PDB file of C-alpha atoms in Angstrom:
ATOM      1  CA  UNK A 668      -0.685  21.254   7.286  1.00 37.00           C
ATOM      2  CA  UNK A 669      -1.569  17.953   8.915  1.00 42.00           C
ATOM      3  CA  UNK A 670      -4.388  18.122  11.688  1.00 44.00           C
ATOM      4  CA  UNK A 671      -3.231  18.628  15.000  1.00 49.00           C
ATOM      5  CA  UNK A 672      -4.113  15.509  16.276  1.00 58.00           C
ATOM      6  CA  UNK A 673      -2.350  13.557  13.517  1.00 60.00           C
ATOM      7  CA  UNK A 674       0.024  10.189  14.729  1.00 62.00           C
ATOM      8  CA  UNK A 675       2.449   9.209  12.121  1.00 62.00           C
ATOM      9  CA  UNK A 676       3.938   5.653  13.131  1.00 65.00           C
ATOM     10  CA  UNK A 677       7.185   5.182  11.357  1.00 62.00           C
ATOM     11  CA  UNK A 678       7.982   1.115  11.097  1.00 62.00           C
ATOM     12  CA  UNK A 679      10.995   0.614   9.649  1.00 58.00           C
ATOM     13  CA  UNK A 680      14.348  -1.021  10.881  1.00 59.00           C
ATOM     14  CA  UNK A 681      15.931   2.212  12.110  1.00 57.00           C
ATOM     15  CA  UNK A 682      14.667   3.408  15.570  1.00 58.00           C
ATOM     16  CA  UNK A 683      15.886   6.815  14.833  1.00 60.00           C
ATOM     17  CA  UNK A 684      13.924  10.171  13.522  1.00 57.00           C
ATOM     18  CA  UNK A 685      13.933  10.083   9.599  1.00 59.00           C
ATOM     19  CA  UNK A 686      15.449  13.394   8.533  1.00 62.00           C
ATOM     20  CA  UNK A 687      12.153  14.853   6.770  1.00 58.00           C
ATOM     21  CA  UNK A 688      10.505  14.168  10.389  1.00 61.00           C
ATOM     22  CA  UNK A 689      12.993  16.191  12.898  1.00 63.00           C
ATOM     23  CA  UNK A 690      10.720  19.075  13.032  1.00 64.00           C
ATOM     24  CA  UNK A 691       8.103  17.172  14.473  1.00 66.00           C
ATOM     25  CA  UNK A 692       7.035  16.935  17.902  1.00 65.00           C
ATOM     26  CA  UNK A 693       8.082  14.153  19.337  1.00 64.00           C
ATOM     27  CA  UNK A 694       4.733  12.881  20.828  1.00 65.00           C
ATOM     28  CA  UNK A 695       3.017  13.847  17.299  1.00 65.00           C
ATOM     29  CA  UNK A 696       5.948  10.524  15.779  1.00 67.00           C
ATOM     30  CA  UNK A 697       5.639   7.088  16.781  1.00 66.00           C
ATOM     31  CA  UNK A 698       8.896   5.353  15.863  1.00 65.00           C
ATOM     32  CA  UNK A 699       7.380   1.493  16.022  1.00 70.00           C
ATOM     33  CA  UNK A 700      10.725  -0.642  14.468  1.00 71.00           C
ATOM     34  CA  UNK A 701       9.792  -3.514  12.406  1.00 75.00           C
ATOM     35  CA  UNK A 702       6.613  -5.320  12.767  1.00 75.00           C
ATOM     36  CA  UNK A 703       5.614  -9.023  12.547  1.00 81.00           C
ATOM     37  CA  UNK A 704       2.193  -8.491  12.921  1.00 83.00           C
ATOM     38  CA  UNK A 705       0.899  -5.512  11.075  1.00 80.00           C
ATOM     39  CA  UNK A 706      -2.852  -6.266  11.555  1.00 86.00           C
ATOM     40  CA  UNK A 707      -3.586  -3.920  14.517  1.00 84.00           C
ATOM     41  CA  UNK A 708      -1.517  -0.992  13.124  1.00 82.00           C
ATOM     42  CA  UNK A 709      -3.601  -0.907  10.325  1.00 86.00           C
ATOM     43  CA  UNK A 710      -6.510  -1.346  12.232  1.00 87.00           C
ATOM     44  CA  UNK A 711      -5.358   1.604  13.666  1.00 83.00           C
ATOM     45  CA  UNK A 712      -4.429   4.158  10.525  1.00 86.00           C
ATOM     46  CA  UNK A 713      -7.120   6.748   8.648  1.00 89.00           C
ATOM     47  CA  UNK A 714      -4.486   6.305   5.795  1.00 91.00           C
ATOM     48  CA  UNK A 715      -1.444   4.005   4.916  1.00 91.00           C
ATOM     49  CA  UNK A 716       1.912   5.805   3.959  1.00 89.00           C
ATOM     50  CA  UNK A 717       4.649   4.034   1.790  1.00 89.00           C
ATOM     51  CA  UNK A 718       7.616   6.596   1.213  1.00 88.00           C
ATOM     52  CA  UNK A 719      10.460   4.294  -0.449  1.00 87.00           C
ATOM     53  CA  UNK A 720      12.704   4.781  -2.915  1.00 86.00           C
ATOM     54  CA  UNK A 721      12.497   0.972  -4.452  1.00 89.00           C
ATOM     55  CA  UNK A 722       9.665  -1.228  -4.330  1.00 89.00           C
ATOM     56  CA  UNK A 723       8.420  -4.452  -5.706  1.00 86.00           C
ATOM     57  CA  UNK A 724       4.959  -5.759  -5.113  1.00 89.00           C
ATOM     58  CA  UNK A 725       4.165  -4.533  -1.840  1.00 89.00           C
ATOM     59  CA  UNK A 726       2.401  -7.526   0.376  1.00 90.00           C
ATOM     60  CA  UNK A 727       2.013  -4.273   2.715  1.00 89.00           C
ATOM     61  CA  UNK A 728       0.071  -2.122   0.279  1.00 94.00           C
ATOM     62  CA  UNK A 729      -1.807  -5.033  -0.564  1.00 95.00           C
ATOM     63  CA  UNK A 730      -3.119  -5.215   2.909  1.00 94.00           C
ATOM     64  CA  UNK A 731      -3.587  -1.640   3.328  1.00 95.00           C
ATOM     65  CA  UNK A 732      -6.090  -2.241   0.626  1.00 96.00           C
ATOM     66  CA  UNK A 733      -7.793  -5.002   2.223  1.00 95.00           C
ATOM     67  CA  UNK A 734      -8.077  -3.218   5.253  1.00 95.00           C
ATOM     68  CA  UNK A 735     -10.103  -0.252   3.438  1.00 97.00           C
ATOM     69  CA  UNK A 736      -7.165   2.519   3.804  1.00 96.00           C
ATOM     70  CA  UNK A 737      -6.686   4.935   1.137  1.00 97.00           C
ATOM     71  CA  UNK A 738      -2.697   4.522   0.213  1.00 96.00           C
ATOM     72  CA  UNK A 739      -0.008   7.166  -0.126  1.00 95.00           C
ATOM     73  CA  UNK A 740       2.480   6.043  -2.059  1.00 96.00           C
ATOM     74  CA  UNK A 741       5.941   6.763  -3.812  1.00 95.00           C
ATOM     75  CA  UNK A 742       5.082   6.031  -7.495  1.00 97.00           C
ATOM     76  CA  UNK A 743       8.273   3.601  -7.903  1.00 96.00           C
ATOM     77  CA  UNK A 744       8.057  -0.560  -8.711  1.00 95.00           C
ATOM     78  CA  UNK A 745       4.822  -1.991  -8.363  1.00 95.00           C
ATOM     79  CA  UNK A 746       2.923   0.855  -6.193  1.00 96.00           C
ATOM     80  CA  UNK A 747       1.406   2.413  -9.480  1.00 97.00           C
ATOM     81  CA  UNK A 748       0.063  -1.220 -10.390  1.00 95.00           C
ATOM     82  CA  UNK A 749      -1.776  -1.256  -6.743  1.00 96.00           C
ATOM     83  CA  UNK A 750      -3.180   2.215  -6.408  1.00 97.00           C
ATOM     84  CA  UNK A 751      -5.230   4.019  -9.112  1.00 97.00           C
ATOM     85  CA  UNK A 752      -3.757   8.184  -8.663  1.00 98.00           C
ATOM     86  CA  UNK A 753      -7.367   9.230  -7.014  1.00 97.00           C
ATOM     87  CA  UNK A 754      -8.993   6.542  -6.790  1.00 97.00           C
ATOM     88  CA  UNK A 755      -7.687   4.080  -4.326  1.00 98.00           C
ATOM     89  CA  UNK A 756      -4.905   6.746  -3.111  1.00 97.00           C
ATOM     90  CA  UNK A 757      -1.900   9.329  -4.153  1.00 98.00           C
ATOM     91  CA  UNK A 758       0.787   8.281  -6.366  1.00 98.00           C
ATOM     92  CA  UNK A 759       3.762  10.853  -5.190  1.00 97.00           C
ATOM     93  CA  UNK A 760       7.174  11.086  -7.135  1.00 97.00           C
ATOM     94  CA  UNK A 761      10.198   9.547  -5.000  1.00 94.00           C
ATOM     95  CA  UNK A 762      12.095  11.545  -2.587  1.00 90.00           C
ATOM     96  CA  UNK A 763       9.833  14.437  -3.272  1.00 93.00           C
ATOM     97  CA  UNK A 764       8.633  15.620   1.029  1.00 88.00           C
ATOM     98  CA  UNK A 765       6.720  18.640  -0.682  1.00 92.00           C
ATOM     99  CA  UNK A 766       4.693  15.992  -2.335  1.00 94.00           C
ATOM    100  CA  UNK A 767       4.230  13.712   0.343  1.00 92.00           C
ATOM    101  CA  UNK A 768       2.987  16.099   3.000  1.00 89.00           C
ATOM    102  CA  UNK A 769       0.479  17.625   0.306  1.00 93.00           C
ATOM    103  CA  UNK A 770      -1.248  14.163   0.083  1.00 94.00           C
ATOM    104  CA  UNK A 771      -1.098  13.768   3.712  1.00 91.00           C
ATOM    105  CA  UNK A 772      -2.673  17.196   4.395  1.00 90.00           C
ATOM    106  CA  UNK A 773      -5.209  16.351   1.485  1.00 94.00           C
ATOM    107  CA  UNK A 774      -6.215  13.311   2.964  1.00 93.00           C
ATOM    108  CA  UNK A 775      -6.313  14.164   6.946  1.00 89.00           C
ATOM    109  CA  UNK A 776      -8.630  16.981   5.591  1.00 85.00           C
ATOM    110  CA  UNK A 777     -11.358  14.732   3.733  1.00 93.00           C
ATOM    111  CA  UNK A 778     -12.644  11.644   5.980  1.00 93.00           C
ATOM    112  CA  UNK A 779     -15.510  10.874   2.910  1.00 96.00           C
ATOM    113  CA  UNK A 780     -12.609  11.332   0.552  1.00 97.00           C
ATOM    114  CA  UNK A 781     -10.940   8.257   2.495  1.00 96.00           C
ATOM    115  CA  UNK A 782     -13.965   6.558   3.006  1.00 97.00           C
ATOM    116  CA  UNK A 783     -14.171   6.198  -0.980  1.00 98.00           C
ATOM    117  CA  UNK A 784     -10.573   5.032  -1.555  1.00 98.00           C
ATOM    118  CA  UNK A 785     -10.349   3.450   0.928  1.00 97.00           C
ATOM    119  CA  UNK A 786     -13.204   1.093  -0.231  1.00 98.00           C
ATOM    120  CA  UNK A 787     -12.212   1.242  -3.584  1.00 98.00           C
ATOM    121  CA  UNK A 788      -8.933   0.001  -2.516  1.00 98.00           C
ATOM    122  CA  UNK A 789     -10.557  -2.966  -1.186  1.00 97.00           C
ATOM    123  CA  UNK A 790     -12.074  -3.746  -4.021  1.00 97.00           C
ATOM    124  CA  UNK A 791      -9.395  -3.434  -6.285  1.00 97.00           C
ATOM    125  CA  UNK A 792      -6.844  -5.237  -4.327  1.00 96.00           C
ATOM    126  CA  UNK A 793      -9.682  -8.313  -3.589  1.00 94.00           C
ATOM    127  CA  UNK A 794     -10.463  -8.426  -7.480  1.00 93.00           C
ATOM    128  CA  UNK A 795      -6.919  -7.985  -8.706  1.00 93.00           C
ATOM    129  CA  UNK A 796      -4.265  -9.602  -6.267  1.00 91.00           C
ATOM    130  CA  UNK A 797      -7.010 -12.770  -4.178  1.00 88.00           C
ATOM    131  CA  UNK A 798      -5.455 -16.034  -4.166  1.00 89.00           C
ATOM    132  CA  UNK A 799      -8.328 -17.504  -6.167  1.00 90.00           C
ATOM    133  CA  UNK A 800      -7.056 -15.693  -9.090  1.00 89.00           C
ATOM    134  CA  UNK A 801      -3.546 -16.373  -8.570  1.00 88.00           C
ATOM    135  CA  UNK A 802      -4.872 -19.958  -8.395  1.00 93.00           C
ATOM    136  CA  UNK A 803      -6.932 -19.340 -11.590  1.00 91.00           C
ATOM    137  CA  UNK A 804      -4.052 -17.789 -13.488  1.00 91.00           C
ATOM    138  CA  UNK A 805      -1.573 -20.312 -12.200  1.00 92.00           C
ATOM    139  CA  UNK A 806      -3.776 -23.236 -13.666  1.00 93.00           C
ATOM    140  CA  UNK A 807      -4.333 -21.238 -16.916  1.00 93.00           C
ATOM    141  CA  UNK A 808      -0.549 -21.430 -17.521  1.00 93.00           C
ATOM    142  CA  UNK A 809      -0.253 -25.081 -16.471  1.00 92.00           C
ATOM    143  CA  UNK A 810      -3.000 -25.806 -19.037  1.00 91.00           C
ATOM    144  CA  UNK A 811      -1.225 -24.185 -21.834  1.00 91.00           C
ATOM    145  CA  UNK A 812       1.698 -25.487 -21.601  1.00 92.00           C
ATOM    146  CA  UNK A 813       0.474 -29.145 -21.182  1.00 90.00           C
ATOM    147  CA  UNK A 814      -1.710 -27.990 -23.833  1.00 87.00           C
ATOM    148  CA  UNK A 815       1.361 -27.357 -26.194  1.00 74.00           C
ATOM    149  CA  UNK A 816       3.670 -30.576 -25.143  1.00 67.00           C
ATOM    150  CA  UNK A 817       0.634 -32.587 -26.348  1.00 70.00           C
ATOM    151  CA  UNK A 818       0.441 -31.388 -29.938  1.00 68.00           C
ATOM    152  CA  UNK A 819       4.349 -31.574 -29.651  1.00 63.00           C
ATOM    153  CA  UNK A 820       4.781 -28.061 -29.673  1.00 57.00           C
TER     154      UNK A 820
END
């Protein structure tokens, strides 16, 4: 089970108790609605949680990473691209709760554990997703195809 002293803040449009969370105590659930601004809350988290069904390339995840938090994750769209299975976090099949709280009780138990993904994450995430490469792989594609309209390909 999840420490005692566990918070889990639940952003998402509905302001209502998720169904997997109705056994909770109600001052253990923070039920935050949508955020702008998502800088403090992760300043805030020991680990970042992302339970959906669908997913592309999570701009959320990305900055999980950045800010050094080991990711749990359902292992749907791009999440298995972003986080390494135990390395940088826990990939967890969709709509699978057993799953979920496992990871969550594995990683509330191990602070050096998080430490280590958590940093890994950061690294991953700054060599893999940074806007210099973007930039870099951006201006590789511009160059071969301006490449290829001048030998009239």
């Amino acid at each position: 089970s999840v420490s005692g002293s566990a918070c889990l803040a639940v952003a998402s449009e509905r302001r209502r108790m998720p169904p997997c969370l109705r056994g909770c105590p109600s001052s253990a659930v923070l039920l935050s609605g949508l955020q702008e601004d998502v800088r403090p809350w992760l300043e805030a988290m020991d680990v970042f949680c992302l339970s959906s069904a669908t997913e592309g390339t999570s701009m959320t995840l990305l900055e999980a990473g950045m800010a050094e938090l080991p990711s749990i994750v359902t292992a749907v769209g791009g999440n298995p691209e972003i986080v390494v299975d135990g390395e940088t976090g826990i990939l967890v099949p969709a709509d699978d709760e057993e799953a979920l709280a496992s990871a969550m009780a594995r990683l509330s138990g191990d602070p050096a554990l998080c430490h280590r993904m958590g940093a890994r994450a950061r690294d991953r995430v700054r060599e893999l997703y940074s806007a210099e490469r973007m930039a870099r792989e951006y201006l590789g594609i511009y160059e071969d195809v301006l490449g290829r309209k001048e030998h009239g390909a």
